[in-house]
Amino acid sequence: MTATTAPLAALALGDDALVLSHRLGEWAGHAPVLEEEVALANIALDLLGQARVLLSMAGDEDELAYLREERAFRNLQLVEQPNGDFAHTIARQLYFSTYQRLLYGQLAAGKTRFAGLAAKAVKEVAYHQDHAEQWTLRLGDGTDESHQRMDRACAALWRFTGEMFQPVDGLDGVDREELRTAWEESVGQVLGRATLTVPEGPRTGAWTAGAGRQGVHTEPFGRMLAEMQHLHRSHPGASW
Amino acid sequence: MATTAHRTARTREDDRTDGRSDEDVLASAYETAFDAAVAADERIEPRDWMPDAYRSTLVRQIAQHAHSEIIGMQPEANWITRAPSLRRKAILMAKVQDEAGHGLYLYSAAETLGTSREELLDKLHSGRQKYSSIFNYPTLTWADVGAIGWLVDGAAITNQVPLCRCSYGPYARAMVRICKEESFHQRQGYELLLTLSRGTPEQHAMAQDAVDRWWWPSLMMFGPPDDESQHSAQSMAWKIKRHSNDELRQRFVDICVPQAESLGLTLPDPELRWNEERGHYDFGPIDWSEFKQVLKGNGPCNEQRMSRRRRAHEEGAWVREAAAAYATKHNGAETTSAGETSAGDTAAGRTGTAHTGETGVRRA
Amino acid sequence: MTDTDWPLWEVFVRSRRGLSHTHAGSLHAPDAELALRNARDLYTRRGEGVSLWVVPSAAITASSPDEKDPFFEPAADKPYRHPTFYEIPEGVRHL
C-alpha cells in the first residue's frame, strides 16, 4: 500500500503521535531534573504506542514512518515544532494533549474505527494533559523568569492551534465546534490559574488553514525527518 | 519538637563530647555490633552505627554507580532519534528511561547515608566523583546500541547480581530492583545484534565492528586486576563486594564466548581459548594503559559527556527554581489524599524538618 | 527553599487490592502533587501498583536502632502469643 492512498484520518492521528513522540524523545538525557526524564519518556512511549496502532491501520508502520516524504506527512504543524526550552515543550504539550484528550474522548464514544484505540488512549492522554497542566501552573506561577518564558512559549505556539479544529476526512463524527469550545475553555482555565494570559493573535498562519494536515510543514520538520529516516533508508529492504 | 530521630542523633553527639572514656566504650560496643551483623550476613540499615570508612566507601561506590546510569543515557540516547524501526525505537526509549530510573534508585540509596543528591551531582559535575569509563566511548553505529546491551549491560549485570546481597540494605534493595529491570536490557541488545548478524552483509559487518570495539572496554569494566585493586580487600571484608574483579571478569568471559558463537560473531582476541585444566576460557592481556588514560579523562568522549551533563543541569536550573517557588507560594493548599489514608495505616506524626532517606541519617 | 532543595519523599505502593502499601523507595519533588506523579512514573511504570502514597521523608518518626533492645526484645520472650506454644492432643481438628 502506498502512502498516498492510506486513509487520511489514521495518518493524521498516527503522524501527530509519531512526530510528538519523536520530539519528546529528543529530551532524553537533557531533562531539567531526573524525575522529569522518566515522565517525558513515559509520555513519549505512550504516544509511540498509539502511533504504531494508528499507522498499522493505514499500512506498514515502518514503511509509513520511514519511507514517506515530508509532504506526505499529515501531522499538525504544532507537534513538529522544535522542543525549545522546557516552557516551549510544556506549552506544546498543553495545547496538544488538551486537544487529543477531547478528540479521543469523542472518538471513544463514537462509532468510527478509532473507537477502540481512543478508549484506551484517552486514559494515557488524560495523564499527559495533567502533566502539562501541573507544569504550566508551576512555570506560570513560579519565578519571574519562568513566568516570562512560559508566557513567550504560549504566545509563540498559539498560531499553530487553529489547525486542530479543521475538518479531517474520516473523522466526520467529530463535533468540531464542541471540540473548539471545550479546548478554549480548558486551556484558558489552566492559563488563568497559572497567572498567564490567553494569547491574542491569529490562530492560523499565512498558509491555508489546516496546512500540516494537507502536507505543508515548517522548516524544522524536514531536518527532523532526515535524522529519523536516514538509517532506515540507507539499508533498503533490511530488517531491524 | 524533637523527633525520636533527633533525640537519638543528639544523644550520640552528646556522648561524643561528654568524655573520652564514654565515647570509647560506646564506639567499641557499636563496632562489635556492626562486625557481628556483617559476620552473620545481616543487613546494615541506614540508622545503624557504621564505621566512617564503610560509609564513605559506600557513598563513593553508590554515587559512581548512579552517575554511570545517568551518563550512560547519553551514548544510547544518541540513537533514539535514528532508531531504524518503530519497535526498536520504543525499546530504546524504554531502556534509556530505565537508566534514569536506576540513577534515581541509586541516588536515593546514597541519600540514606547522609548525603544529598545535589551534593553528589555537584561532585560529578566538578569531576570529584567518577562514572564508569565505559561511557567515554562513542556509539558510532546503530549496532553499538546492541553491543552496549549485550556486552556493557552484560558486564554490569555480572557485577550487580552479587550486589543484591551487599551488606548495606538500601543498596542491596536498589540492586534487586535494578537487576530485575536490567534483564530486558541485555536481551534486547543480544536480539538486536542477532538480527544484524543474520541480516544483510552490511548489517553483519556493522555488528562485528561494534563487538570489536566494545569487547575490550567491557572487560575493563570489572576494574583493575586483583593485585592492583585499591579498595577490593576491605570491601570484600565488609561484604559490600562479594567477588573479586578477576573472578567476575572470568565469569563474564566464560558466559560471552558461547553467546558470541550463537550470534555468529567473533570476539577480537586471538588468545581466547578453552582451558580444560582451569575449566575456564583463557583470554589475552588487557591494555590497562588505555584504561588509565580514559580514567584520567583522555577517553574519546569524556569532555563531551561531562559538558553535556553540566549543560543539562544548568539549563534545568530555572525549572527547578520555578517549581520550588510555586511550592512555597502554594504550601498548604496542596491536594492530598489524606482523607483516604487511614491514620492508623500511615506512618506516625508530622515532625520537624530533618532530611532523611529511608528515615535514615539526618542530612547536615 | 532554593533549587537545590526539592525535598525527599518516601513512596509506598499497593501492588494489588487486598494488600497493604509497601515502601518502594524515595524520590525528590517540590510538592505533594508532583511527588505523587513522579512516584507513578518511577515506581509503577511496569504495572507494579494500583495505589500510591507519598510521604515527606521528614514527616516520618522512626524507632532508633539504639532502642532496639527495649523496643523489640520484650516481644521475643512471650511465646504464649504464638499458637505453636500450645499442645493439643492428636486427632483434635479445626483448632
Coordinates of N, CA and C in Angstrom, one line a residue, chain A residues 18 21-22 25-26 28-35 37-38 41-42 44-45 48 52 55 61-62 65-66 85-87 135 137-139 141-143 145-146 149 227-228 231-232 235 238-240, chain B residues 70 73 77 79-90 93-94 96-97 100-101 103-104 107 117 142 195-196 200 202-203 206 308 311-313 316 318-323 325-326 329-330:
Chain A
L18 N 3.3 10.1 16.3 CA 4.6 9.7 16.0 C 5.6 10.9 16.1
S21 N 6.0 12.2 19.7 CA 6.8 11.2 20.4 C 8.3 11.4 20.1
H22 N 8.6 11.6 18.8 CA 10.0 11.8 18.4 C 10.5 13.0 19.1
G25 N 11.3 12.4 22.6 CA 12.4 11.5 22.7 C 13.7 12.3 22.6
E26 N 13.7 13.4 22.0 CA 14.9 14.3 21.9 C 15.3 14.8 23.3
A28 N 15.7 13.0 25.9 CA 16.4 12.0 26.7 C 17.8 12.5 27.0
G29 N 18.1 12.5 28.3 CA 19.4 12.9 28.8 C 19.6 14.4 29.0
H30 N 18.5 15.2 28.7 CA 18.6 16.7 28.9 C 17.6 17.3 29.8
A31 N 16.7 16.4 30.4 CA 15.6 17.0 31.1 C 16.1 17.8 32.3
P32 N 15.3 18.7 32.8 CA 15.7 19.6 33.9 C 16.0 18.9 35.2
V33 N 15.3 17.8 35.4 CA 15.6 17.0 36.6 C 15.3 15.6 36.3
L34 N 16.0 14.7 37.0 CA 15.9 13.2 36.7 C 14.5 12.7 36.7
E35 N 13.7 13.1 37.6 CA 12.3 12.6 37.7 C 11.6 13.0 36.4
E37 N 12.9 13.2 33.4 CA 13.4 12.3 32.3 C 12.4 11.1 32.2
V38 N 12.1 10.6 33.4 CA 11.2 9.4 33.4 C 9.8 9.8 32.9
A41 N 9.7 10.5 29.1 CA 9.8 9.3 28.3 C 8.5 8.5 28.4
N42 N 7.9 8.5 29.5 CA 6.6 7.8 29.6 C 5.6 8.3 28.6
A44 N 6.3 10.0 25.8 CA 6.8 9.6 24.5 C 6.4 8.2 24.1
L45 N 6.6 7.3 25.1 CA 6.3 5.9 24.8 C 4.8 5.7 24.6
L48 N 4.1 6.9 21.1 CA 4.7 6.0 20.1 C 3.8 4.7 20.0
R52 N 1.9 3.5 16.5 CA 2.1 2.2 15.8 C 0.8 1.6 15.5
L55 N -0.8 3.9 12.6 CA -0.2 3.7 11.3 C -0.4 2.3 10.7
E61 N 3.7 0.0 9.4 CA 4.1 1.2 10.3 C 5.5 1.7 9.9
D62 N 6.4 0.8 9.6 CA 7.8 1.3 9.3 C 7.9 2.0 7.9
A65 N 6.4 5.3 8.4 CA 7.2 6.3 9.2 C 8.5 6.6 8.5
Y66 N 9.1 5.7 7.8 CA 10.5 5.9 7.4 C 10.6 6.2 5.9
D85 N 12.9 25.6 24.8 CA 13.2 25.4 26.3 C 12.1 24.5 26.9
F86 N 12.2 24.2 28.1 CA 11.2 23.3 28.8 C 9.8 24.0 28.7
A87 N 9.8 25.3 28.7 CA 8.5 26.0 28.7 C 7.8 25.8 27.3
W135 N 2.7 21.4 35.2 CA 3.9 22.2 34.9 C 3.6 23.6 34.4
L137 N 1.2 25.3 35.5 CA 1.0 26.1 36.8 C 2.3 26.5 37.4
R138 N 3.2 25.5 37.5 CA 4.5 25.8 38.2 C 5.3 26.8 37.4
L139 N 5.4 26.7 36.1 CA 6.2 27.6 35.4 C 5.5 29.0 35.3
D141 N 3.3 30.3 37.4 CA 3.2 30.9 38.7 C 4.4 30.6 39.6
G142 N 5.6 30.4 39.0 CA 6.8 30.1 39.7 C 7.6 31.3 40.0
T143 N 8.7 31.5 39.2 CA 9.5 32.7 39.3 C 9.2 33.7 38.2
E145 N 11.3 34.7 36.0 CA 11.9 34.1 34.8 C 11.0 33.1 34.2
S146 N 10.5 32.1 35.0 CA 9.7 31.0 34.4 C 8.4 31.6 33.9
R149 N 9.2 33.1 30.5 CA 9.4 32.0 29.5 C 8.2 31.3 29.1
E227 N 16.8 13.1 10.0 CA 17.5 12.4 11.1 C 16.8 11.0 11.4
M228 N 15.5 11.1 11.4 CA 14.7 9.9 11.8 C 14.8 8.8 10.7
L231 N 18.9 6.2 8.7 CA 19.5 4.9 8.8 C 18.6 3.9 8.1
H232 N 17.3 4.0 8.3 CA 16.4 3.0 7.7 C 16.5 3.1 6.2
H235 N 19.6 1.4 4.2 CA 19.7 -0.1 4.1 C 18.4 -0.6 3.5
A238 N 16.3 -3.9 4.4 CA 16.8 -4.7 5.6 C 15.8 -4.8 6.7
S239 N 16.0 -5.8 7.5 CA 15.1 -5.9 8.7 C 15.9 -5.5 9.9
W240 N 15.3 -5.0 10.9 CA 16.0 -4.5 12.1 C 15.5 -5.2 13.4
Chain B
I70 N 23.4 7.7 34.8 CA 22.9 9.0 34.2 C 23.8 9.3 33.0
M73 N 23.1 7.2 29.9 CA 22.0 7.5 29.0 C 22.5 8.2 27.7
A77 N 21.1 7.4 24.0 CA 20.1 8.4 23.6 C 20.6 9.0 22.2
W79 N 21.1 7.5 19.7 CA 20.4 6.8 18.6 C 18.9 6.7 18.7
I80 N 18.3 7.3 19.7 CA 16.9 7.3 19.8 C 16.2 7.9 18.6
T81 N 16.7 9.0 18.2 CA 16.1 9.7 17.1 C 16.4 9.1 15.8
R82 N 17.3 8.1 15.7 CA 17.6 7.5 14.4 C 17.3 6.0 14.4
A83 N 16.7 5.5 15.5 CA 16.3 4.1 15.5 C 15.6 3.7 14.2
P84 N 16.0 2.5 13.7 CA 15.6 2.2 12.3 C 14.2 1.6 12.2
S85 N 13.6 1.3 13.3 CA 12.2 0.8 13.2 C 11.4 1.3 14.4
L86 N 10.1 1.4 14.4 CA 9.4 1.9 15.5 C 9.5 1.0 16.7
R87 N 9.5 -0.3 16.4 CA 9.7 -1.2 17.5 C 11.0 -1.0 18.3
R88 N 12.1 -0.9 17.5 CA 13.4 -0.6 18.2 C 13.4 0.7 18.9
K89 N 12.7 1.7 18.3 CA 12.7 3.0 18.9 C 12.0 2.9 20.3
A90 N 10.9 2.2 20.4 CA 10.2 2.1 21.6 C 11.1 1.4 22.7
M93 N 13.9 3.7 23.8 CA 13.4 4.8 24.7 C 13.1 4.2 26.1
A94 N 12.5 3.1 26.1 CA 12.2 2.5 27.4 C 13.4 2.1 28.2
V96 N 16.5 3.6 27.9 CA 17.2 4.8 28.4 C 16.4 5.4 29.6
Q97 N 15.1 5.3 29.5 CA 14.2 5.7 30.6 C 14.6 4.9 31.9
A100 N 17.5 6.3 33.7 CA 17.2 7.4 34.5 C 16.6 6.9 35.8
G101 N 15.7 6.0 35.7 CA 15.1 5.4 36.9 C 16.1 4.7 37.8
G103 N 19.3 5.4 38.0 CA 20.1 6.5 38.6 C 19.3 7.0 39.9
L104 N 18.0 7.2 39.7 CA 17.2 7.7 40.8 C 17.2 6.7 42.0
Y107 N 20.7 7.1 43.6 CA 20.9 8.3 44.4 C 20.1 8.3 45.7
R117 N 21.4 14.3 47.0 CA 21.6 14.1 45.5 C 22.3 15.3 44.9
W142 N 24.5 2.1 14.7 CA 23.3 1.5 15.4 C 23.7 0.2 16.1
T195 N 19.8 -10.0 15.0 CA 19.1 -9.6 13.8 C 20.1 -9.0 12.7
L196 N 21.0 -8.2 13.2 CA 22.0 -7.6 12.3 C 22.9 -8.7 11.8
T200 N 21.7 -8.3 6.3 CA 22.5 -8.1 5.1 C 24.0 -8.1 5.4
E202 N 26.1 -5.8 5.0 CA 26.4 -4.5 5.6 C 26.0 -4.6 7.1
Q203 N 24.9 -5.1 7.4 CA 24.4 -5.2 8.8 C 25.3 -6.1 9.6
M206 N 28.5 -4.3 10.4 CA 28.2 -3.3 11.4 C 28.2 -3.9 12.8
R308 N 28.0 18.0 28.4 CA 26.5 17.8 28.1 C 25.7 17.7 29.4
R311 N 25.6 21.0 31.1 CA 24.7 21.9 30.4 C 23.2 21.6 30.7
A312 N 22.9 20.3 30.7 CA 21.5 19.9 31.0 C 21.1 20.4 32.4
H313 N 22.1 20.2 33.4 CA 21.8 20.6 34.7 C 21.6 22.1 34.8
G316 N 18.4 23.4 33.3 CA 17.2 23.0 34.1 C 17.0 23.8 35.3
W318 N 16.4 26.9 36.1 CA 15.3 27.8 36.2 C 14.0 27.0 36.4
V319 N 13.9 25.8 35.9 CA 12.7 25.0 36.0 C 12.6 24.5 37.5
R320 N 13.7 24.0 38.0 CA 13.7 23.5 39.4 C 13.4 24.7 40.3
E321 N 13.9 25.9 40.0 CA 13.6 27.0 40.9 C 12.2 27.4 40.8
A322 N 11.6 27.3 39.6 CA 10.2 27.7 39.4 C 9.3 26.8 40.3
A323 N 9.6 25.5 40.2 CA 8.7 24.5 40.9 C 8.9 24.7 42.4
A325 N 9.6 27.6 43.9 CA 9.0 28.8 44.2 C 7.4 28.6 44.3
Y326 N 6.9 27.9 43.3 CA 5.5 27.6 43.3 C 5.1 26.8 44.6
K329 N 4.9 29.2 47.5 CA 3.7 30.0 47.4 C 2.4 29.3 47.8
H330 N 2.3 28.0 47.3 CA 1.1 27.3 47.5 C 1.1 26.3 48.6

